[in-house]
XYZ file of C-alpha atoms in Angstrom:
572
model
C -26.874 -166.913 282.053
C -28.443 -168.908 284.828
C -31.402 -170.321 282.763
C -28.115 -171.462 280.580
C -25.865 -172.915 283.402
C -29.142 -174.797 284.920
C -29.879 -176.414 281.282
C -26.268 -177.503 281.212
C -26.606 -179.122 284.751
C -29.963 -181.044 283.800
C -28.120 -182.702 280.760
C -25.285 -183.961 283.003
C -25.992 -187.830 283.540
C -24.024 -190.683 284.504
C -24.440 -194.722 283.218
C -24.322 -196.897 285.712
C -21.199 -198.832 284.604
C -19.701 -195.234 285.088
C -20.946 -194.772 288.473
C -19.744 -198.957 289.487
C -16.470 -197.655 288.099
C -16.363 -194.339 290.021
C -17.415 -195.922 292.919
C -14.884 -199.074 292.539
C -11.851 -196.361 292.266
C -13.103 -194.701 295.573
C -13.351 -197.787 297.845
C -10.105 -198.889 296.069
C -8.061 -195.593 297.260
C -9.685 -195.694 300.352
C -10.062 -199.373 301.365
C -6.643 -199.894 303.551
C -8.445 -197.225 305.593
C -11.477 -199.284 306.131
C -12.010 -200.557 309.853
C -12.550 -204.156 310.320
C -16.075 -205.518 310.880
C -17.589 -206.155 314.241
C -20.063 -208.102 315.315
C -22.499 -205.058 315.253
C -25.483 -206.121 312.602
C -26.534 -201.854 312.500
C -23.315 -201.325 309.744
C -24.021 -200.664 306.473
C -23.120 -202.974 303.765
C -22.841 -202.560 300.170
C -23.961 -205.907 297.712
C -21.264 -207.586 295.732
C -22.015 -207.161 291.508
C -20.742 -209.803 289.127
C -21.654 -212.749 291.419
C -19.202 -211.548 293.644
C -20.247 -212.428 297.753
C -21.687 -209.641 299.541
C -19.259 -207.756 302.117
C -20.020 -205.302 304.834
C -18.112 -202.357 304.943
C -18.586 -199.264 307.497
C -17.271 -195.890 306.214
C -15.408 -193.368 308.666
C -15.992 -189.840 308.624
C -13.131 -188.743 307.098
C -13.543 -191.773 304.404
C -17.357 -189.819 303.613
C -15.256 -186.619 303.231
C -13.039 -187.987 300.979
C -15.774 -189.678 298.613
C -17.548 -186.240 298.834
C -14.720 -184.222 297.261
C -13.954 -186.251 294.756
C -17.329 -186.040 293.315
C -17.303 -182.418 293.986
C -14.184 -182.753 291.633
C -15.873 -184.551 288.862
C -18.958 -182.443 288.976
C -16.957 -179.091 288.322
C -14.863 -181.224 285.565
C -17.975 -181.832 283.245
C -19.673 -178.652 283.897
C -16.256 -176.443 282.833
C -15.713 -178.753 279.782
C -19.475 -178.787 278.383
C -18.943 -174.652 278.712
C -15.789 -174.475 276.907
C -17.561 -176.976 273.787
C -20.991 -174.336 274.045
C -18.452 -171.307 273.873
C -16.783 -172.758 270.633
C -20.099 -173.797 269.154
C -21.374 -170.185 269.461
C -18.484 -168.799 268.272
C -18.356 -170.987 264.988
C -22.208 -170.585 264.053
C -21.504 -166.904 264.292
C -17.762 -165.946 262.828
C -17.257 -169.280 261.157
C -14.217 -171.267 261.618
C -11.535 -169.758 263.034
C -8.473 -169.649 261.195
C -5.602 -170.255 263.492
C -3.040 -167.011 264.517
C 0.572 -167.690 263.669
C 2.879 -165.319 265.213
C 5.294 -163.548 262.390
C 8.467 -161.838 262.493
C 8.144 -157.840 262.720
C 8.292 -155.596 259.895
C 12.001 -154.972 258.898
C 13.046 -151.111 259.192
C 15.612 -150.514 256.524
C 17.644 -146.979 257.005
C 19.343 -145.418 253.767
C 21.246 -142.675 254.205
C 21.281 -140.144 251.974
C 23.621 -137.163 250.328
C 21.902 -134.000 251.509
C 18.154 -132.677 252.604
C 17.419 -132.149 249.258
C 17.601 -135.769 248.172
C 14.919 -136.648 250.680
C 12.046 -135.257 247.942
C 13.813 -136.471 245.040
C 14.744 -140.374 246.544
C 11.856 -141.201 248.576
C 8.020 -140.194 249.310
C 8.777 -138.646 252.901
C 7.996 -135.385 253.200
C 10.705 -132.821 253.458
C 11.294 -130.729 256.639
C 13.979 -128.497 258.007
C 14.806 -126.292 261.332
C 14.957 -123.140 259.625
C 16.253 -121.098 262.278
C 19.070 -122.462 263.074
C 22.060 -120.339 262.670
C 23.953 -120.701 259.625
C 27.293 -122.049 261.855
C 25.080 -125.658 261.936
C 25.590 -127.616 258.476
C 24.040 -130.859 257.962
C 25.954 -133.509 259.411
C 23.952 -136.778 258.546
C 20.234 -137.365 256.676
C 18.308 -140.718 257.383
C 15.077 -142.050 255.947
C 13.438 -145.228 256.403
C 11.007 -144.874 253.242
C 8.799 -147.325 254.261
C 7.604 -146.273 257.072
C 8.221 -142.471 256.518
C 10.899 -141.942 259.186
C 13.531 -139.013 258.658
C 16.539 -138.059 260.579
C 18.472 -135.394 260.273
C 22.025 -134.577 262.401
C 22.983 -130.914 262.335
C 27.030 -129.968 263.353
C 28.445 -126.974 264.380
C 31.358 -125.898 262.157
C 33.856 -125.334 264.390
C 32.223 -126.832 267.958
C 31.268 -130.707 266.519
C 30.809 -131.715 269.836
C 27.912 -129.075 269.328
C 24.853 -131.670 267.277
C 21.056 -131.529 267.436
C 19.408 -133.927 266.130
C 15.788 -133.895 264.369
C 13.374 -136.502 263.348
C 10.073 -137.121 262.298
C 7.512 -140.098 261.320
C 4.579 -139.136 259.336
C 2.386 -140.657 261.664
C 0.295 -139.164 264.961
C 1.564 -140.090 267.845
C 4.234 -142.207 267.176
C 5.771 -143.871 270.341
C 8.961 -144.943 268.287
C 9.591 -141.234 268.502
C 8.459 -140.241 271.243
C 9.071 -142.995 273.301
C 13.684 -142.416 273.460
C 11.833 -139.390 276.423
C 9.956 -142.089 278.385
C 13.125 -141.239 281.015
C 13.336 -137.832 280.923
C 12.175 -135.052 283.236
C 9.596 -133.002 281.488
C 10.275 -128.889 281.874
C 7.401 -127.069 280.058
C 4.519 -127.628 277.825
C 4.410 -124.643 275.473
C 1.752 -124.004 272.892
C 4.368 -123.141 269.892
C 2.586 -122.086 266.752
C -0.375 -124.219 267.458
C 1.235 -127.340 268.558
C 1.795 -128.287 272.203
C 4.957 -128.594 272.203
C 6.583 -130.726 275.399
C 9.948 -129.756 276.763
C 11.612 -131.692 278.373
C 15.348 -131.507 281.039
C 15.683 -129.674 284.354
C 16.694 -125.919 284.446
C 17.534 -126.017 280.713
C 15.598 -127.705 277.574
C 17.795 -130.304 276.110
C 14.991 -132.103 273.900
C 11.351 -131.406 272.676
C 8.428 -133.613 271.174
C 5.627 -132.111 269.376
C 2.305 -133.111 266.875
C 1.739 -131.371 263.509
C 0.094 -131.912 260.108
C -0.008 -135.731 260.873
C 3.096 -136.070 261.770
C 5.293 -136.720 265.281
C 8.474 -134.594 265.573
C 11.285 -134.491 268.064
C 14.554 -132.307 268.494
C 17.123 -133.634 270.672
C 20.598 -131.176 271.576
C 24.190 -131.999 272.622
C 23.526 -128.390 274.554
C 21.042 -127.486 276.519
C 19.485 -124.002 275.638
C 16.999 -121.715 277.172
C 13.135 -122.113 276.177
C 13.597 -119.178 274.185
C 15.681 -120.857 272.196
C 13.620 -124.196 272.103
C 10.672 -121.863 270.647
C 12.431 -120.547 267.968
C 13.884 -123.875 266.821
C 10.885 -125.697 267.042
C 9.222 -122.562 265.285
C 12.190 -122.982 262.234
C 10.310 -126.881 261.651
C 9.169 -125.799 258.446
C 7.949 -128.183 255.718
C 9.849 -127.605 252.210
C 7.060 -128.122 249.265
C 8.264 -130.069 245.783
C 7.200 -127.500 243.874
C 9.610 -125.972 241.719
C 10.835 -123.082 243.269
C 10.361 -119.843 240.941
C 13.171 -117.269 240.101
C 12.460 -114.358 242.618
C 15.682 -112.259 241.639
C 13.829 -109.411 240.753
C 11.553 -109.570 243.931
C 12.421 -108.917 247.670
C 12.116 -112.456 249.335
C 9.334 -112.773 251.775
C 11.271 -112.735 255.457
C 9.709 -114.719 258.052
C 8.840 -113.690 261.702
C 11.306 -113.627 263.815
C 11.381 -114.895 267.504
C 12.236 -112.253 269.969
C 14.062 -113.035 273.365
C 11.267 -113.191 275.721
C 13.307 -110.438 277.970
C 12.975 -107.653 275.332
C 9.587 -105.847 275.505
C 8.271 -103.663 272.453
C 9.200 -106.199 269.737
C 7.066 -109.119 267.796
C 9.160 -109.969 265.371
C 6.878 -108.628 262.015
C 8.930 -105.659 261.804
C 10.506 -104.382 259.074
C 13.507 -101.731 258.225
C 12.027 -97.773 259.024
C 11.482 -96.047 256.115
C 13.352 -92.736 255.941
C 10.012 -90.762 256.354
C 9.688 -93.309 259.412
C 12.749 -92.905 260.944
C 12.983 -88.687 260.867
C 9.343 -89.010 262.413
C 10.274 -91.591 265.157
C 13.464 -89.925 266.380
C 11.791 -86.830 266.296
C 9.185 -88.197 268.675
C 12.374 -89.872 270.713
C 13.528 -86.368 271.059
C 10.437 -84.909 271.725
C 9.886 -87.398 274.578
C 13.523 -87.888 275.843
C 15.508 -85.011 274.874
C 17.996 -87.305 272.883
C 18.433 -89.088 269.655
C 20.673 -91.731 268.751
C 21.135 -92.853 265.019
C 22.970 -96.052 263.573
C 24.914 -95.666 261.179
C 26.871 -98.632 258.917
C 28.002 -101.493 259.310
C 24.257 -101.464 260.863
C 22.080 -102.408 258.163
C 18.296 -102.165 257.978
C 17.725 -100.126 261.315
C 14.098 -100.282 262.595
C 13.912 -97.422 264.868
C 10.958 -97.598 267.827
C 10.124 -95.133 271.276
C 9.390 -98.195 273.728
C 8.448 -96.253 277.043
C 11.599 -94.666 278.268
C 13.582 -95.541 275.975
C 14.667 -95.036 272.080
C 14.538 -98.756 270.551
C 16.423 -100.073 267.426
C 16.655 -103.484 265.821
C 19.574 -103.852 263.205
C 21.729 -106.664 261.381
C 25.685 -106.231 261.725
C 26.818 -105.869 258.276
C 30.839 -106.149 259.994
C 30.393 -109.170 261.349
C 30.076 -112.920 259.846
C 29.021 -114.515 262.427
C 26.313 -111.608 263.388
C 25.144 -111.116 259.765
C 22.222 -112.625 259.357
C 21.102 -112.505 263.121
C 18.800 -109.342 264.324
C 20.012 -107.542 267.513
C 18.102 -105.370 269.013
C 18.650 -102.711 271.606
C 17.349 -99.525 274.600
C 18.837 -96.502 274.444
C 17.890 -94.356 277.885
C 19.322 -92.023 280.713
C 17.889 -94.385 283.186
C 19.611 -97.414 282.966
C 18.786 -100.731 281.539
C 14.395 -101.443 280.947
C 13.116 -103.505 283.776
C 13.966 -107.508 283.252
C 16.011 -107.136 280.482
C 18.659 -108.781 282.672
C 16.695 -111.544 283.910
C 18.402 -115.021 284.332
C 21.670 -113.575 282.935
C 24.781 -114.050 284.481
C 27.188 -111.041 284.673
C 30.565 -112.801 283.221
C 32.851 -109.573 282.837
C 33.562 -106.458 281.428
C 35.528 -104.919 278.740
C 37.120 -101.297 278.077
C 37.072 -99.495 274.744
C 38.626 -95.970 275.221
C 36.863 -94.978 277.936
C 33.581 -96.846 278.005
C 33.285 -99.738 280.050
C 31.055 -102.184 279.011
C 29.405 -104.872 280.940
C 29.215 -108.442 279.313
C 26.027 -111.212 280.532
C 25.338 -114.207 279.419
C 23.075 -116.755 279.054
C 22.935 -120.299 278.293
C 26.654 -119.565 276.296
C 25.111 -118.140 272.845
C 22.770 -115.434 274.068
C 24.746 -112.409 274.996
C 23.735 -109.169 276.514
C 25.946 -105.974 276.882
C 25.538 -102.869 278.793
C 27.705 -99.543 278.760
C 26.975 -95.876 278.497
C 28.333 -93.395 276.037
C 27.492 -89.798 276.747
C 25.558 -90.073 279.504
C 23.105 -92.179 277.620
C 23.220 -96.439 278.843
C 23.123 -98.537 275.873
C 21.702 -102.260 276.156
C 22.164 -104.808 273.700
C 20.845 -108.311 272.779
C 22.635 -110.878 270.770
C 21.353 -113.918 270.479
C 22.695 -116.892 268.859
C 26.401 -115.473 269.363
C 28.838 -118.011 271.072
C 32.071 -116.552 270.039
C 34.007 -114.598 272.714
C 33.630 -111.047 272.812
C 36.261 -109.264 272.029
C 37.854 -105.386 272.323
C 37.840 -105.579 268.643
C 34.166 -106.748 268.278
C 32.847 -104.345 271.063
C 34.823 -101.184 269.220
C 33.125 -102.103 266.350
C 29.582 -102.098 267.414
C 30.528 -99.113 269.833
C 31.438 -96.915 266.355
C 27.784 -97.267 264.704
C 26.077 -94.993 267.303
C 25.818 -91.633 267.078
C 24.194 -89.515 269.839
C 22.757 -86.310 269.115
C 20.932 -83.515 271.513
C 20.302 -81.504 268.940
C 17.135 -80.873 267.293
C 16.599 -81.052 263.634
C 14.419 -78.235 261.539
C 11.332 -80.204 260.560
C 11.417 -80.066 256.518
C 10.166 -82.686 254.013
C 12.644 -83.831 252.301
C 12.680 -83.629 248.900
C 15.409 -83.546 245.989
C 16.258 -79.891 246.686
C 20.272 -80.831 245.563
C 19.591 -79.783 241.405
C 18.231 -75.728 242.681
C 19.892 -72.953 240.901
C 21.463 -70.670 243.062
C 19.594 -67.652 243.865
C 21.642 -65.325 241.933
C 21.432 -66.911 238.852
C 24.520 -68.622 238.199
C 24.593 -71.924 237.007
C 26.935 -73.902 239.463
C 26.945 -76.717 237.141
C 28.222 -74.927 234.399
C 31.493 -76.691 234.682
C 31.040 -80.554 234.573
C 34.127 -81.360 235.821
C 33.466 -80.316 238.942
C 29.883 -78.808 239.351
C 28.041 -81.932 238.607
C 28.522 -86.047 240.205
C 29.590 -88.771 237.844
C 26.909 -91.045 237.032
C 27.674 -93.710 240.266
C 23.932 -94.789 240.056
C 23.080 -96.569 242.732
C 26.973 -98.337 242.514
C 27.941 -97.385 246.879
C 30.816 -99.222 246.677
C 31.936 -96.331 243.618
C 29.978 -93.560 245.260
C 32.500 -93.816 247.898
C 35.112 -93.956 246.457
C 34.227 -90.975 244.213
C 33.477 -88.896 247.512
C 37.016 -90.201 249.135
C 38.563 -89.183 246.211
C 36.677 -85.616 246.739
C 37.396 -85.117 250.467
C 41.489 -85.674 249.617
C 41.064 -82.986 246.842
C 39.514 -80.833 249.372
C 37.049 -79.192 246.950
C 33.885 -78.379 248.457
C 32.076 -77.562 244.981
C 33.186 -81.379 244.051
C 31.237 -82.087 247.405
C 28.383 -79.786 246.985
C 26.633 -82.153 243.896
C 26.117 -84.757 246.841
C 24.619 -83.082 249.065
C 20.754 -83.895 250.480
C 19.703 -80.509 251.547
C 19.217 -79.111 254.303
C 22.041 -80.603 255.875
C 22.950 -80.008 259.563
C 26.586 -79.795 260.087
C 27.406 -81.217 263.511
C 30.169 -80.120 265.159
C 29.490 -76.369 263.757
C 26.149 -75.444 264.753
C 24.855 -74.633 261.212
C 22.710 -76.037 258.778
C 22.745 -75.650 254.866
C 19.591 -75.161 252.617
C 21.460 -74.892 249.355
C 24.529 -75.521 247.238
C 25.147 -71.939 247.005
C 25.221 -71.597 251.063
C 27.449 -75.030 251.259
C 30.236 -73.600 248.669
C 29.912 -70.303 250.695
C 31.195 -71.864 253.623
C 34.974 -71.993 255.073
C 36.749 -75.155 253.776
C 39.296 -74.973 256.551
C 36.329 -75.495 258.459
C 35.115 -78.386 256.897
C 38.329 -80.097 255.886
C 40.002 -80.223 258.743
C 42.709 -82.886 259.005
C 40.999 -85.230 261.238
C 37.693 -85.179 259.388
C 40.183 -85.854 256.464
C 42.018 -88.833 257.926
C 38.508 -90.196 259.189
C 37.419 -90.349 255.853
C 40.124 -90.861 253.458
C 41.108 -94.137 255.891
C 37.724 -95.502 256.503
C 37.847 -99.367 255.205
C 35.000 -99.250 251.772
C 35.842 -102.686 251.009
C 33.259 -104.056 253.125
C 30.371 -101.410 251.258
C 28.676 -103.830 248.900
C 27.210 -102.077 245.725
C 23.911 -102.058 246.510
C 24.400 -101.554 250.416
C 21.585 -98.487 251.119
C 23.241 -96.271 253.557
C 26.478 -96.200 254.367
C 29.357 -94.169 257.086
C 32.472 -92.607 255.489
C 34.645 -91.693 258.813
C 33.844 -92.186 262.353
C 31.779 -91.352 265.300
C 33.050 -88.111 265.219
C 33.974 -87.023 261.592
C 31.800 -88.928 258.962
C 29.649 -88.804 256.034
C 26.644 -90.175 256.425
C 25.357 -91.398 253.081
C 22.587 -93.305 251.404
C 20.533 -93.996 248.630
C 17.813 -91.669 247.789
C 15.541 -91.392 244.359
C 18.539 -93.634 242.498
C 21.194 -91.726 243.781
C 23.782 -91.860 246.739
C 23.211 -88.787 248.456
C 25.101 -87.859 251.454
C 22.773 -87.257 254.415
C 24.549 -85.824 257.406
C 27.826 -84.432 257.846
C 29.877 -84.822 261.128
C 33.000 -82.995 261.859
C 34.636 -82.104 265.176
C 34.873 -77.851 265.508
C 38.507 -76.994 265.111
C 38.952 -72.964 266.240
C 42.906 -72.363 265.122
C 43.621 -70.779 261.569
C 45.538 -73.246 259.809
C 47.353 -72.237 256.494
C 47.163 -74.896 254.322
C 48.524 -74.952 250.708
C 46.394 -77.641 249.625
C 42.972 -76.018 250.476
C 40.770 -74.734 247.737
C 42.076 -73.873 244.435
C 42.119 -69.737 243.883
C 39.419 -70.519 240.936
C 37.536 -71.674 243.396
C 37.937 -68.643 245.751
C 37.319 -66.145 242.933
C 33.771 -68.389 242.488
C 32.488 -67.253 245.711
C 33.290 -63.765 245.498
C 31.343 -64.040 242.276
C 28.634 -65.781 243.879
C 28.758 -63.001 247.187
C 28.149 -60.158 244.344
């Protein structure tokens, strides 16, 4: 570079008509600053050009100074503009010309909006995704897609709360600061890694928005509400792309459920599991009583029970097959003598309580739609998660969930169970000699008839009617006994069985809401019920629950004398 400067400086050179001129200009500016001459020969004079007479003229200090800068001035002038001509000439020997930049208008964003989700595959190229786990109470509001640059957004309203929106969008493109950037002002709460994406929170005590990077593509979720970061996870975990392909008929296949996220106060759960077995269940409540010296058993409108020993306590994760709203959301709950498990309560608010008969039960909340009740029912405390729930709870609500729990502190005789219910009797009579009433109609796997055939039953009062439905051995609660065979359930006392409350329970139990191929179901109530479900085909009824009643009651529309001259038969 200085070898360069110093060649530039050696080529600098003025003529001297350029330097006359120069000079000329100088003495012009400065010549009504000149001081008169003296009679002093030692001043300096300049000669006259052109003929003109020679003059004397002395030069101040200040007048040198002047002359000085100025050529200072016109130095620095030529050097700068012989650099900028080198710079272009290296410049064009090595890119060529330069083509001049003009400065264009932006590229135009054009926003259609479309029908429904589904149109976003079928109208544009964008790819197609969805928050999944959302509950079913948000519809979609509004979808938006600028094709062109692969932009989607989607507005999701509450039914009945549309003040109640979140909004989702994504741009197939990594880091995209038109997404991103609507955040610049907020207050960033967490950075969680959510499924393999970092996903960045952002609000104060409560998320209200998140911003994440996947498969190429920038995503954000904005809410009306804020929510917990529970709830953040599992939306962002519900951002699930929907593929093209055409989707193929899975009627006669159970759909594939996906993982569920668990409320990061309930300990013992992951989400993978799936609805206990009935070899599963007798062998985990078995080990609950084993361990705890209690059992407690759901029965409907709780639908696929997972039954778990978590520490202390007897575990259970259910759907609520009585409620809309709680349908298709899991709950899951403790079951112990000591209290509620460590941090289950954490960050929830007590709000209330609410009395059903005599049980008190204690209502939390937390961030509106994530619920949390406590009570105890026979000694044993009870502590239950729903999530996603916003609705008020109500008497009505709480008696309902309060009726599918059954408590037992009773052991059970450890048999496999088998179908045992088509044995002959020991003595050799053939109990289903009679079809009209030793053998079941053909109900299949039809619960919604099933039960009606065994109301129908229970307001005849005929135990050999009953006796084709039985899964033995059946435990009797209420009476102490237990029955290995039909012959030793039409043996016993149907004054015992039939008492009018077990009657009522069941003949007044509400079957509309048993679906046909529901696979356990409760005829009665906490304390008098039939506990039935489906077993090799059949509905089989599994446990039998009625409330000891000690007086002799003459009733005329007991057992039918055929029915009484059967057993002595069956006694010889």
């Amino acid at each position: 570079m200085k070898e360069e400067y110093r060649s530039a400086i050696e080529k600098i050179a003025l003529s001297d008509n350029d330097k006359a001129r120069i000079l000329a200009n100088v003495l012009k500016t400065c010549g009504n600053a000149a001081e008169p001459p003296s009679g002093d020969d030692s001043g300096e004079s300049i000669a006259a050009h052109s003929g003109r007479p020679e003059r004397s003229l002395r030069f101040s200090p200040k007048r040198i100074g002047a002359v000085a800068a100025a050529f200072i001035v016109l130095c620095v002038s030529v050097v700068l503009i012989r650099n900028q001509f080198i710079t272009l000439d290296q410049d064009y020997h090595r890119d060529g010309p330069v083509s001049p930049v003009t400065m264009g208008a932006a590229e135009e964003v054009v926003w259609e909006e479309l029908d429904s989700v589904e149109e976003i595959a079928r109208k544009t190229d964008c790819k197609t995704y969805t928050l999944a786990n959302l509950s079913k109470r948000y519809k979609v509001k509004k979808v938006q897609v600028a094709n062109a640059q692969k932009h989607v957004k989607i507005t999701y309203q509450k039914k009945k709360q549309k003040e109640d929106k979140i909004y989702f969008e994504y741009k197939e493109e990594i880091d995209s600061d038109e997404v991103k950037s609507q955040f610049s002002e907020e207050a960033e709460l967490a950075t969680e890694n959510i499924d393999g994406a970092d996903v960045k929170m952002y609000g104060k005590k409560k998320c209200s928005a998140m911003t994440w990077e996947e498969s190429d593509c920038t995503f954000a979720v904005k809410m009306s509400k804020a929510c917990s970061t529970d709830n953040a996870r599992r939306i962002v975990s519900g951002a699930k792309e929907e593929k093209k392909e055409d989707k193929q008929d899975t009627d006669e296949e159970e759909p594939e459920k996906n993982q569920r996220l668990v409320n990061s106060n309930i300990v013992g759960w992951d989400g993978t599991e799936q609805e206990s077995s009935a070899r599963e269940r007798k062998k985990v409540l078995q080990k609950v009583y084993d361990n705890l010296g209690f059992r407690v058993i759901l029965n409907h409108p709780a639908v696929e029970v997972t039954y778990k020993l978590v520490g202390d306590y007897e575990s259970f994760a259910f759907y609520y097959d009585g409620d809309e709203l709680l349908e298709d959301n899991w709950i899951i709950g403790y079951a112990g003598t000591g209290g509620s498990p460590d941090g289950t309560k954490t960050d929830y608010d007590e709000v209330g309580s609410i009395s059903v008969g005599n049980v008190m039960v204690g209502l939390y909340q937390r961030d509106g739609d994530e619920k949390l009740l406590v009570f105890t029912q026979e000694e044993i405390c009870f502590t239950l998660f729903l999530d996603e729930y916003d609705e008020d709870i109500t008497p009505d609500f709480v008696s309902g969930l309060l009726s599918i729990f059954q408590i037992s502190f009773q052991d059970e005789p450890d048999v496999e169970e088998g179908p045992q219910s088509t044995t002959a009797p020991e003595d050799g009579s053939d109990p289903d000699s009679n079809p009209e009433e030793g053998t079941r109609s053909e109900s299949g796997t039809d619960s919604y008839k099933a039960a009606q055939e065994l109301q129908e039953i229970v307001a005849a009062r005929s135990l050999k009617k009953l006796a084709p439905y039985i899964n033995y051995p059946l435990d009797i609660t209420g009476l102490g006994i237990t029955v290995n065979s039909r012959t030793e359930f039409m043996r016993l006392d149907a004054r015992k069985i039939f008492t009018s409350e077990w009657v009522d329970a069941i003949l007044f139990c509400d079957i509309e809401r048993i679906k046909p191929k529901t696979k356990s179901f409760t005829l009665g109530d906490s304390d008098n019920s039939l506990v039935c479900r489906v077993k090799d085909g059949e509905v089989v009824v599994q446990e039998l629950h009625v409330v000891a009643d000690d007086t002799e009651e003459e009733d005329s529309d007991m057992e039918e004398p055929e029915e009484d001259d059967m057993w002595e038969d069956l006694e010889e």
